[in-house]
Coordinates of C-alpha atoms in Angstrom, one line a residue:
M1 CA 71.7 120.4 95.7
S2 CA 71.1 123.9 95.4
L3 CA 74.2 125.4 93.6
E4 CA 73.8 129.2 94.7
N5 CA 77.1 130.0 96.7
K6 CA 78.3 126.3 97.1
V7 CA 82.1 126.0 96.8
V8 CA 84.0 123.8 94.2
Y9 CA 87.6 123.2 94.0
I10 CA 88.7 122.3 90.3
T11 CA 92.1 120.7 90.1
G12 CA 94.0 121.6 86.8
G13 CA 91.6 124.4 86.4
T14 CA 93.7 127.0 84.5
K15 CA 92.8 125.8 81.0
G16 CA 91.0 123.1 79.0
I17 CA 88.3 120.8 80.7
G18 CA 89.0 122.4 84.1
Y19 CA 88.6 126.1 83.0
G20 CA 85.4 125.1 81.0
M21 CA 84.0 123.5 84.0
A22 CA 84.8 126.6 86.1
K23 CA 83.2 128.9 83.8
V24 CA 80.0 126.7 83.6
L25 CA 79.8 126.2 87.6
L26 CA 80.6 129.9 88.2
N27 CA 77.7 130.9 86.1
A28 CA 75.5 128.5 88.0
G29 CA 76.1 130.6 90.9
M30 CA 79.0 128.5 92.6
R31 CA 82.2 130.0 94.3
V32 CA 85.1 128.5 92.4
A33 CA 88.6 127.6 93.4
I34 CA 91.2 126.5 90.6
S35 CA 94.5 125.2 91.0
G36 CA 97.6 124.8 88.7
R37 CA 101.2 124.4 89.3
S38 CA 101.9 128.1 88.8
L39 CA 100.3 130.5 91.1
E40 CA 100.7 133.4 88.6
T41 CA 98.9 131.4 85.8
A42 CA 96.0 130.2 88.5
E43 CA 95.8 133.8 89.5
K44 CA 95.4 135.1 85.9
A45 CA 92.9 132.4 85.0
A46 CA 90.8 133.2 88.2
K47 CA 90.8 136.8 87.0
E48 CA 89.8 135.9 83.6
L49 CA 86.8 134.1 84.9
G50 CA 85.3 137.2 86.4
D51 CA 84.0 137.8 89.6
T52 CA 87.0 138.0 91.9
S53 CA 85.0 137.7 94.8
K54 CA 83.8 134.4 93.8
V55 CA 86.9 132.8 92.4
L56 CA 90.3 131.7 94.0
G57 CA 93.3 130.7 92.0
L58 CA 95.7 128.5 93.9
A59 CA 99.1 126.9 93.4
S60 CA 99.2 123.2 93.8
D61 CA 100.9 120.3 92.3
V62 CA 98.5 117.2 93.0
A63 CA 101.5 114.9 92.9
K64 CA 102.4 116.3 96.6
L65 CA 99.9 115.8 99.2
A66 CA 101.1 118.8 101.3
D67 CA 100.3 121.0 98.2
E68 CA 96.7 119.9 98.0
Q69 CA 96.2 119.9 101.8
A70 CA 97.5 123.5 101.7
A71 CA 95.1 124.4 98.7
V72 CA 92.0 123.0 100.6
S73 CA 93.1 124.8 103.9
K74 CA 93.2 128.1 101.8
I75 CA 89.6 127.4 100.3
L76 CA 88.2 126.9 103.6
D77 CA 89.8 129.9 105.1
T78 CA 88.5 131.7 102.1
F79 CA 85.1 130.5 101.5
G80 CA 84.4 128.7 104.9
Q81 CA 83.2 125.5 103.1
L82 CA 83.8 122.9 100.5
D83 CA 81.0 121.2 98.8
V84 CA 82.3 119.7 95.5
V85 CA 85.8 118.6 94.3
L86 CA 86.8 118.0 90.6
A87 CA 89.9 116.0 90.5
N88 CA 90.8 117.1 86.9
A89 CA 94.4 117.5 86.6
G90 CA 96.3 115.4 84.2
V91 CA 99.1 114.7 82.0
G92 CA 99.6 112.4 78.9
N93 CA 102.9 111.0 77.5
F94 CA 102.5 108.5 74.6
A95 CA 105.1 105.9 73.3
P96 CA 105.4 102.2 73.0
I97 CA 106.3 100.7 76.3
D98 CA 110.0 99.5 75.4
E99 CA 110.6 103.3 74.6
M100 CA 108.8 105.1 77.3
T101 CA 111.2 106.6 79.9
E102 CA 111.1 106.1 83.6
D103 CA 110.3 109.7 84.1
A104 CA 107.4 109.8 81.6
W105 CA 106.0 106.9 83.5
H106 CA 106.2 108.4 86.9
Q107 CA 104.8 111.7 85.8
M108 CA 101.6 110.1 84.7
I109 CA 101.1 107.9 87.7
N110 CA 102.1 110.6 90.2
T111 CA 99.8 113.3 88.5
N112 CA 97.0 111.1 87.1
L113 CA 96.7 108.7 89.8
N114 CA 98.3 109.6 93.1
G115 CA 96.8 113.0 92.4
V116 CA 93.2 112.0 92.9
F117 CA 94.2 110.2 95.9
H118 CA 96.1 113.2 97.4
T119 CA 93.2 115.7 96.5
L120 CA 90.4 113.2 98.0
K121 CA 92.7 112.7 101.1
A122 CA 93.2 116.5 101.3
S123 CA 89.4 117.1 101.1
V124 CA 87.5 114.4 102.6
E125 CA 86.9 115.8 105.9
A126 CA 85.6 118.9 104.4
L127 CA 83.3 116.8 102.3
K128 CA 82.1 114.9 105.2
A129 CA 81.0 118.2 106.8
S130 CA 79.1 119.4 103.7
K131 CA 77.8 116.0 102.5
G132 CA 79.5 116.9 99.4
Y133 CA 80.5 115.3 96.1
Y134 CA 84.0 114.0 94.7
I135 CA 84.1 113.6 90.9
T136 CA 87.2 112.5 89.0
I137 CA 87.7 113.3 85.5
A138 CA 89.2 110.0 84.1
S139 CA 89.0 108.9 80.4
L140 CA 87.7 106.3 78.0
A141 CA 91.3 105.3 78.2
G142 CA 90.4 104.1 81.5
T143 CA 88.4 101.2 80.1
N144 CA 90.0 101.1 76.4
F145 CA 93.5 100.1 75.8
F146 CA 95.4 101.2 72.9
A147 CA 99.1 101.1 71.5
N148 CA 101.5 103.6 72.8
G149 CA 99.2 104.2 75.7
A150 CA 100.5 101.8 78.3
G151 CA 101.3 104.3 80.9
Y152 CA 98.3 106.6 80.3
N153 CA 96.0 103.5 80.3
A154 CA 97.6 102.2 83.7
S155 CA 97.0 105.8 85.2
K156 CA 93.3 106.0 83.9
F157 CA 92.4 102.6 84.6
G158 CA 93.5 103.2 88.1
V159 CA 91.5 106.3 88.4
V160 CA 88.5 104.6 87.5
G161 CA 88.9 101.8 90.0
F162 CA 90.0 104.1 92.8
T163 CA 86.9 106.2 92.3
Q164 CA 84.4 103.4 92.3
A165 CA 85.9 101.9 95.4
A166 CA 86.1 105.4 97.2
M167 CA 82.4 105.6 96.2
L168 CA 81.7 102.4 98.2
D169 CA 83.9 103.7 101.2
L170 CA 82.2 107.2 101.3
R171 CA 78.6 106.9 100.6
K172 CA 77.9 105.9 104.5
Y173 CA 78.9 109.7 105.1
D174 CA 76.5 110.9 102.4
I175 CA 79.4 111.9 100.1
K176 CA 78.7 111.2 96.5
V177 CA 81.5 109.8 94.3
S178 CA 81.5 109.8 90.5
T179 CA 84.0 109.5 87.7
I180 CA 83.4 111.2 84.2
M181 CA 85.4 109.3 81.3
P182 CA 85.3 111.5 78.2
G183 CA 86.7 110.6 74.8
S184 CA 88.0 113.4 72.5
V185 CA 87.7 116.7 74.2
A186 CA 88.7 120.2 72.4
S187 CA 91.3 120.9 75.1
H188 CA 95.0 121.9 75.6
F189 CA 95.8 118.2 76.5
N190 CA 99.2 117.1 75.4
D191 CA 100.1 120.4 74.0
H192 CA 97.4 120.6 71.9
T193 CA 95.9 124.0 70.7
P194 CA 91.8 124.0 70.3
S195 CA 90.9 125.4 66.8
E196 CA 87.9 125.2 64.5
S197 CA 88.9 121.6 63.4
D198 CA 87.9 120.5 66.8
A199 CA 84.4 121.6 66.5
W200 CA 83.1 118.0 66.3
K201 CA 84.9 116.9 69.6
I202 CA 83.4 117.5 73.2
Q203 CA 83.8 121.0 74.4
P204 CA 85.2 121.7 77.7
E205 CA 81.9 123.5 78.7
D206 CA 79.9 120.3 77.9
I207 CA 81.7 118.6 80.6
G208 CA 80.8 121.5 82.9
Q209 CA 77.1 121.0 82.2
M210 CA 77.7 117.1 83.0
V211 CA 78.8 118.2 86.1
V212 CA 75.9 120.5 86.9
D213 CA 73.5 117.8 85.9
L214 CA 75.1 115.4 88.5
L215 CA 75.0 118.1 91.1
N216 CA 71.2 118.5 90.4
M217 CA 70.5 114.7 90.4
H218 CA 68.2 113.7 93.1
P219 CA 70.0 112.7 96.4
R220 CA 68.8 109.1 96.2
T221 CA 70.2 108.5 92.7
L222 CA 74.0 108.1 91.8
P223 CA 75.4 107.9 88.5
S224 CA 78.7 106.6 89.5
K225 CA 80.6 106.0 86.1
I226 CA 79.8 108.0 83.1
E227 CA 81.2 107.4 79.7
V228 CA 80.7 110.5 77.3
R229 CA 82.1 110.6 73.7
P230 CA 81.6 113.0 70.4
T231 CA 78.1 112.1 68.7
R232 CA 80.0 111.9 65.3
P233 CA 83.7 111.4 65.3
D234 CA 85.8 113.3 62.5
K235 CA 86.1 111.3 59.5
K236 CA 89.8 111.6 58.2

């Protein structure tokens, strides 16, 4: 699709991968809506991105369907259309399963897994109208399990399965659906602060470029599941 003035909604877009994707897509000519749980934070990030006529900051907790419905309604009121949705919001709590708290488990499932359903449920009619694209940001943890990761693995395995099944449900409407599964990314995930020591990792803008490549793919071709990892992992 031609990206000029197309509209993209990015959940969890105030920092990290979401913010990096927003920068790349804005530079590609798209109009961008980003959401976070705090309206103040979302509006601040939107202002930092640049052209305020093309960027919208929204408050939404993806764990709540009503929040996502309100966000999509605001996007349609502001921009008049919705062409691409990037379901990116996510959290990680890591502990052995016998030590994991119920709250930690439910936070991951509600945000990482229920959130992608809420985002799609809220936006699917708009995507039918635009013959748009729905992309989830999963993780290599959605196919590779590891110790202390039972809750996170459960949520991301779920995201991968959900996305692939949704792809089969929605392609009859000419909606494309893909999942991107990154390995180590230089982001703020799990309270990490990126630094020069993260230079070997995938950068958030790299994921943004991958989204541009997907959007520029010929309509007949759909890369439905993409694994991406650093070329050369850090040697410790």
